Tab-separated table of C-alpha atoms and ligand atoms in Angstrom:
chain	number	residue	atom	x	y	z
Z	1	UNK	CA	41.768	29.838	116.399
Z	2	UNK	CA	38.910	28.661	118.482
Z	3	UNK	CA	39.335	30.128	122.386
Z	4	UNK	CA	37.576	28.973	125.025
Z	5	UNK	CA	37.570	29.910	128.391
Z	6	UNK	CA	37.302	27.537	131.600
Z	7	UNK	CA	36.039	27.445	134.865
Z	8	UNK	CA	38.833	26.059	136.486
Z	9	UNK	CA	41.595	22.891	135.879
Z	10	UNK	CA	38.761	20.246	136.107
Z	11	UNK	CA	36.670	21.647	133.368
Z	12	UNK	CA	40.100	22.135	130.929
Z	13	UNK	CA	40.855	18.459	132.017
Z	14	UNK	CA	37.480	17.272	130.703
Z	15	UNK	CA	36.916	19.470	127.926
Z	16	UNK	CA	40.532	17.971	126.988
Z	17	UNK	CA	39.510	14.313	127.388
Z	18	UNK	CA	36.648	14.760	125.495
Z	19	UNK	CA	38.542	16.426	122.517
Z	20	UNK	CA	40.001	13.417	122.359
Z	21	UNK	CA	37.584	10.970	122.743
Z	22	UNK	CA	35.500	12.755	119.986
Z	23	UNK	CA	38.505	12.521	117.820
Z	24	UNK	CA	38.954	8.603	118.678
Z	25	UNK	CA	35.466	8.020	118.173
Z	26	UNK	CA	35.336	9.223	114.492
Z	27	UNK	CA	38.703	7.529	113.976
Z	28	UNK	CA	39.457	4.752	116.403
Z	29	UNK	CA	42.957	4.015	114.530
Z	30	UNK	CA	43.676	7.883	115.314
Z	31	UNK	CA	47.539	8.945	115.147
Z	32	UNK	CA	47.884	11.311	118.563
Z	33	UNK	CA	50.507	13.446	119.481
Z	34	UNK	CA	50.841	14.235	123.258
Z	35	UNK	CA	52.102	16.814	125.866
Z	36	UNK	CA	53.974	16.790	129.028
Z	37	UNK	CA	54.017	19.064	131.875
Z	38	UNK	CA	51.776	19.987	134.633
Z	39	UNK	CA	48.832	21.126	132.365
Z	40	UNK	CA	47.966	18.142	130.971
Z	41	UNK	CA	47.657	15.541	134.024
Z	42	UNK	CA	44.352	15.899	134.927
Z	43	UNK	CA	43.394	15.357	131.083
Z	44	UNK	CA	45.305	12.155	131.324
Z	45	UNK	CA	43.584	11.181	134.505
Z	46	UNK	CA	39.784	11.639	133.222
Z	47	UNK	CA	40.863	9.760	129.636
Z	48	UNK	CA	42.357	6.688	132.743
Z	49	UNK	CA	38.849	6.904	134.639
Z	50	UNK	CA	37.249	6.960	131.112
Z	51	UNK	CA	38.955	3.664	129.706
Z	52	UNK	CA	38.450	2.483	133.202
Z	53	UNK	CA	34.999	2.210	133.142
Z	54	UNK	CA	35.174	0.802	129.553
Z	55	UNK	CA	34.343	4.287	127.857
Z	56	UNK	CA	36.692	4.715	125.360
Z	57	UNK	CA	39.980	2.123	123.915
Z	58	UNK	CA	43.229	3.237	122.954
Z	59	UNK	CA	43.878	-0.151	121.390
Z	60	UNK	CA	44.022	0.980	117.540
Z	61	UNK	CA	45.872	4.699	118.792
Z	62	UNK	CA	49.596	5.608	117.516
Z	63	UNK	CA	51.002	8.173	119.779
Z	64	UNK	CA	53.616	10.338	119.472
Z	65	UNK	CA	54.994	12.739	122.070
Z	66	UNK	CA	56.410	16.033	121.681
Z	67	UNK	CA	59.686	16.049	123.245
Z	68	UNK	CA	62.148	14.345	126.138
Z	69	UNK	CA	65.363	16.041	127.962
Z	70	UNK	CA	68.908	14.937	126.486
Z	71	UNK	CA	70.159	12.477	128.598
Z	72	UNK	CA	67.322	11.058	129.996
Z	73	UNK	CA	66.444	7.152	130.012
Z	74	UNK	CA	63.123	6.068	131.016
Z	75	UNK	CA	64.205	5.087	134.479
Z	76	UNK	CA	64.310	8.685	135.353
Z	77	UNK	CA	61.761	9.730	136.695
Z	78	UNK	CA	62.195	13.627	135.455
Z	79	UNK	CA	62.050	12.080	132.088
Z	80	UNK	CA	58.973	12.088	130.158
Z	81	UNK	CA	59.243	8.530	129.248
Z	82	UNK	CA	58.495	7.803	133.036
Z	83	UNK	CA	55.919	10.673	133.354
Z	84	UNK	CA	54.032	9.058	130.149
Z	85	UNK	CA	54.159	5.984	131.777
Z	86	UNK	CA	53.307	7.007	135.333
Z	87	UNK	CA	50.336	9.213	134.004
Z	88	UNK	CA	49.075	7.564	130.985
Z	89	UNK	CA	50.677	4.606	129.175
Z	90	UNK	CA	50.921	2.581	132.070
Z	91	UNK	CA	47.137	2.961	132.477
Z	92	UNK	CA	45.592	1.999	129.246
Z	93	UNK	CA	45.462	-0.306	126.288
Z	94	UNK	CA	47.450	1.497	124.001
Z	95	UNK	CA	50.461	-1.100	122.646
Z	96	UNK	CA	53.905	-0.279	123.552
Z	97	UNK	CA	54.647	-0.313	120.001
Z	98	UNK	CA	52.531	2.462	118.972
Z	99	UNK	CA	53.932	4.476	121.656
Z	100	UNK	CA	56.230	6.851	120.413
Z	101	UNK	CA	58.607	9.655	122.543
Z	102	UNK	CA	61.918	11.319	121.156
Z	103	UNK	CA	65.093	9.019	122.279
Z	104	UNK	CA	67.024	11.475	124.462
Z	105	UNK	CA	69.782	8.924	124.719
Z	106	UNK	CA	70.547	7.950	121.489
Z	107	UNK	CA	73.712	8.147	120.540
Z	108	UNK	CA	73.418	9.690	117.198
Z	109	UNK	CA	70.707	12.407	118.045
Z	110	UNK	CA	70.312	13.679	114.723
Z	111	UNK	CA	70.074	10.085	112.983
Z	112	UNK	CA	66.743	9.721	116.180
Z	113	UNK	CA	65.128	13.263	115.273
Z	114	UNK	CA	64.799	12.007	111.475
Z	115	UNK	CA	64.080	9.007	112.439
Z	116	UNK	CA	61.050	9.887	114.608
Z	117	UNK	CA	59.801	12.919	111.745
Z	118	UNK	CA	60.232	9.618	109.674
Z	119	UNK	CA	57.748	7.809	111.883
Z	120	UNK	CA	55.355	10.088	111.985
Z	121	UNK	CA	55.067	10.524	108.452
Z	122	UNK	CA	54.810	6.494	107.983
Z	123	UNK	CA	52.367	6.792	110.190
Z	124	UNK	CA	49.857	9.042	107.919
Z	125	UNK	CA	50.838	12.380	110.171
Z	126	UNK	CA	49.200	13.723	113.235
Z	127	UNK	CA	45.448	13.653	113.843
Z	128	UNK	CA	45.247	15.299	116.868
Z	129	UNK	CA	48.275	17.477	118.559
Z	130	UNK	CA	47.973	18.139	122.281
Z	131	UNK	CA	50.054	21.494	122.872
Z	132	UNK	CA	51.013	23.478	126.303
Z	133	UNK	CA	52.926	26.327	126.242
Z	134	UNK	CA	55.606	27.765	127.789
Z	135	UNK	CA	55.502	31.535	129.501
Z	136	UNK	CA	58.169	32.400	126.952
Z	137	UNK	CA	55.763	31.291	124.380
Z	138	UNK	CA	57.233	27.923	123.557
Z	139	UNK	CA	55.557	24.960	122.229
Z	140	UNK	CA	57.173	21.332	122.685
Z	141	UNK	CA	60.699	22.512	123.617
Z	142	UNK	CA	60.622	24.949	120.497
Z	143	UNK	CA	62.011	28.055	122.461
Z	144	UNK	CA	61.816	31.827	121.007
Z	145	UNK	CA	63.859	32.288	117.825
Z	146	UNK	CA	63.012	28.483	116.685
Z	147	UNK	CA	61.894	28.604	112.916
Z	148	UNK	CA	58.559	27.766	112.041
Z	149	UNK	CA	60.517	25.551	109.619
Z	150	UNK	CA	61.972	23.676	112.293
Z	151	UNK	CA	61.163	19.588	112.547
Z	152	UNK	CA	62.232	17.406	115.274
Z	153	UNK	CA	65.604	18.608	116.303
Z	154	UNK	CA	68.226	19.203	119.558
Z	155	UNK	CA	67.379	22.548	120.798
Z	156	UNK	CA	68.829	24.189	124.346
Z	157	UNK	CA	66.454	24.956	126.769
Z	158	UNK	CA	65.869	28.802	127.590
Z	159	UNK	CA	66.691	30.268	130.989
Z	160	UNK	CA	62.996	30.607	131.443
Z	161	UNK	CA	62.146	27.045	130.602
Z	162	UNK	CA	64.855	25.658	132.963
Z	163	UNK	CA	63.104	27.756	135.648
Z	164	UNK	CA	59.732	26.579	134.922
Z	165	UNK	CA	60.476	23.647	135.073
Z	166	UNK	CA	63.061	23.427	137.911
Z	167	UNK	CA	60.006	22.403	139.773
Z	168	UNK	CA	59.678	18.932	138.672
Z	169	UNK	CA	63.717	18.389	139.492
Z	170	UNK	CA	63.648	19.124	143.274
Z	171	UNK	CA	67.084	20.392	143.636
Z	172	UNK	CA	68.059	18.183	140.663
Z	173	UNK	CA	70.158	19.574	138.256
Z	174	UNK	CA	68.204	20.236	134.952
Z	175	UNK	CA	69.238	18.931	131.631
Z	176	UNK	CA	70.597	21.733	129.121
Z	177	UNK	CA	68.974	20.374	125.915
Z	178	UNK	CA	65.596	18.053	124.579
Z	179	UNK	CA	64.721	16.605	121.573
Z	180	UNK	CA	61.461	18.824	120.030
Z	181	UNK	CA	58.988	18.186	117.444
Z	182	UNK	CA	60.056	21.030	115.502
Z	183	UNK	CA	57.084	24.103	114.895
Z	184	UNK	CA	56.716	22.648	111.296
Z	185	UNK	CA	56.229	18.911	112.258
Z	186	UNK	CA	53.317	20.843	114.989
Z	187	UNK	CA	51.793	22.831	112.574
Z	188	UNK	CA	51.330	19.389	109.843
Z	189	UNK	CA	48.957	17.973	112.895
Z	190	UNK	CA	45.359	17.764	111.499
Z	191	UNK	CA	44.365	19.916	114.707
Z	192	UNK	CA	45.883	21.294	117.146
Z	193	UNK	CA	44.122	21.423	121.188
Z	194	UNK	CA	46.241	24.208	122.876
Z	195	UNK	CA	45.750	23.980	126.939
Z	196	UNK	CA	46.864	26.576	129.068
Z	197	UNK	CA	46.064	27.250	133.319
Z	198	UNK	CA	47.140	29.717	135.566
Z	199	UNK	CA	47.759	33.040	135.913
Z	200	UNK	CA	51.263	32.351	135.370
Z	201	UNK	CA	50.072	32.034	131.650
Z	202	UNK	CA	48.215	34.982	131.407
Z	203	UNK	CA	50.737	36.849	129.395
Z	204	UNK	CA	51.981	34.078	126.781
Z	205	UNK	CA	48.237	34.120	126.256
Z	206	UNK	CA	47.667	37.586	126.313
Z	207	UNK	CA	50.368	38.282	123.600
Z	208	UNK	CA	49.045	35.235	121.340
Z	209	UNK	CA	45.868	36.726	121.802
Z	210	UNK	CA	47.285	39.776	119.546
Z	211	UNK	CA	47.592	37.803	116.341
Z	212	UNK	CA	50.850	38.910	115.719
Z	213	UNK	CA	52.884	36.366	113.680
Z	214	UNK	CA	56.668	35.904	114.838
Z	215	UNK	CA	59.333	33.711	115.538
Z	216	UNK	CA	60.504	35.584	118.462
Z	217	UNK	CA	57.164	33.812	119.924
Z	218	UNK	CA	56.680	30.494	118.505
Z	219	UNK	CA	53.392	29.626	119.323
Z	220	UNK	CA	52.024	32.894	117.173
Z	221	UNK	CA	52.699	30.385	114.235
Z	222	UNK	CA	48.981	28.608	114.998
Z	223	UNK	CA	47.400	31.300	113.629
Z	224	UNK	CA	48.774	29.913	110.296
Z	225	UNK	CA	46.794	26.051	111.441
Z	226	UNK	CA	43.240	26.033	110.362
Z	227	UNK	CA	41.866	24.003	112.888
Z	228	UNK	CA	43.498	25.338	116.661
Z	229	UNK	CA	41.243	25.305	120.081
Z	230	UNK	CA	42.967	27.035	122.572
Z	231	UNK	CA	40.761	25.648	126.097
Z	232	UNK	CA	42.290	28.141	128.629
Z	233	UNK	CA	41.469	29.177	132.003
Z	234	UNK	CA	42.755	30.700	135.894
Z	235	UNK	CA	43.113	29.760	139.147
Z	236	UNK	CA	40.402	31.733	141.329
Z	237	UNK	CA	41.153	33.344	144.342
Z	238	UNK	CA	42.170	31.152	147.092
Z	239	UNK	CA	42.667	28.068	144.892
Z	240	UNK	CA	46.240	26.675	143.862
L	1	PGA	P1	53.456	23.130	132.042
L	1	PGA	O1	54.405	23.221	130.778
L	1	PGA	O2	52.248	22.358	131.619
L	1	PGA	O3	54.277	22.373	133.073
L	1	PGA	O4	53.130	24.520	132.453
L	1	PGA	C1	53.885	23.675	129.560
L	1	PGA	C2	55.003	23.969	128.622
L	1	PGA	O5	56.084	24.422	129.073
L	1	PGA	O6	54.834	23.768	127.415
């Protein structure tokens, strides 16, 4: 596991973007699998400003995302179909068809989690996973307790989760339950980019940082991936 330490959330946003546009420059077709949440915006909006100023294509790219709320079509804007959208897909020449995000309103949820673990696989598996993680240690929507077994599957959220993210509701009430890549669809990625900012981090990072390997802490299962960079950093004093 590869650590390094940022500046602040601009540096982790580029040192993000260009992650990825290494990894689409040695393999343009690249299969990617992307993250949601507040962490990952401003790596979204350098890889926009980069395909802006005809830097980099997303034209041969599969993506597939990590997880979506139960219950959520894409004209929600809690859901992460509209934050992909909003923040990403909207922006740049990767095909809708190659965009791929867990179907939180299917109507037979287990047939859509196969399904999707299905289309990755067709897809010759993930090149490049972008991860956050939760301050209960979660990664995708795989909450404490999940096995590192685990592929794409229904999980509840955690109390702490629902808090977390209560933020991005406004007074909303939050779903109960998401579609995940499980830890064990995660962990088949080629490599793995880890980002993490804030201080409200510090101690998911802090007790990854021990080594120790358990499911009571999911993300402690990418010290079993050989190829994980963890890009990491704080607010400093004064700053948001
Ligand atoms: P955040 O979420 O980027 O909004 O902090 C990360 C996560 O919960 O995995």
């Amino acid at each position: 596991m590869r650590w390094i330490k940022v500046k602040d959330y601009e540096e982790l946003s580029e040192k993000a973007a260009e992650i990825l546009m290494k990894q689409l420059e040695s393999k343009p077709d690249s299969v990617i699998g992307l993250a949601t949440g507040g962490t990952p915006i401003g790596m979204y909006q350098q890889l926009v400003s980069r395909y802006e100023r005809g830097d980099i294509s997303f034209a041969r790219v599969t993506a597939f995302n990590l997880d979506e709320y139960i219950g959520m079509g894409k004209e929600q804007p809690e859901s992460f179909h509209a934050y992909m959208e909003h923040h990403f897909f909207g922006h740049v020449d990767l095909s809708e068809t190659s965009r791929h995000i867990p179907d939180g309103m299917a109507e037979n949820l287990e047939e859509a989690c196969e399904a999707y673990e299905a289309d990755i696989q067709a897809s010759g598996g993930i090149d490049l996973q972008v991860v956050g993680i939760g301050q209960n240690g979660h990664i995708g929507f795989n909450e404490p307790g999940t096995s590192f077994q685990s592929r794409t599957h229904v999980t509840e959220l955690s109390a702490s989760t629902r808090r977390a993210n209560a933020k991005y509701f406004n007074g909303k009430e939050m779903p109960e339950q998401a579609i995940t890549m499980g830890l064990q669809t995660i962990m088949k990625a080629r490599s793995i980019v880890l980002l993490a900012y804030g201080h409200e981090k510090r101690k998911a990072l802090d007790q990854l940082r021990t080594g120790t390997i358990t499911e009571s802490f999911p993300a402690s299962c990418l010290h079993e991936h050989p190829n994980v960079t963890v890009l990491y950093g704080e607010e400093s004093e004064g700053e948001d």
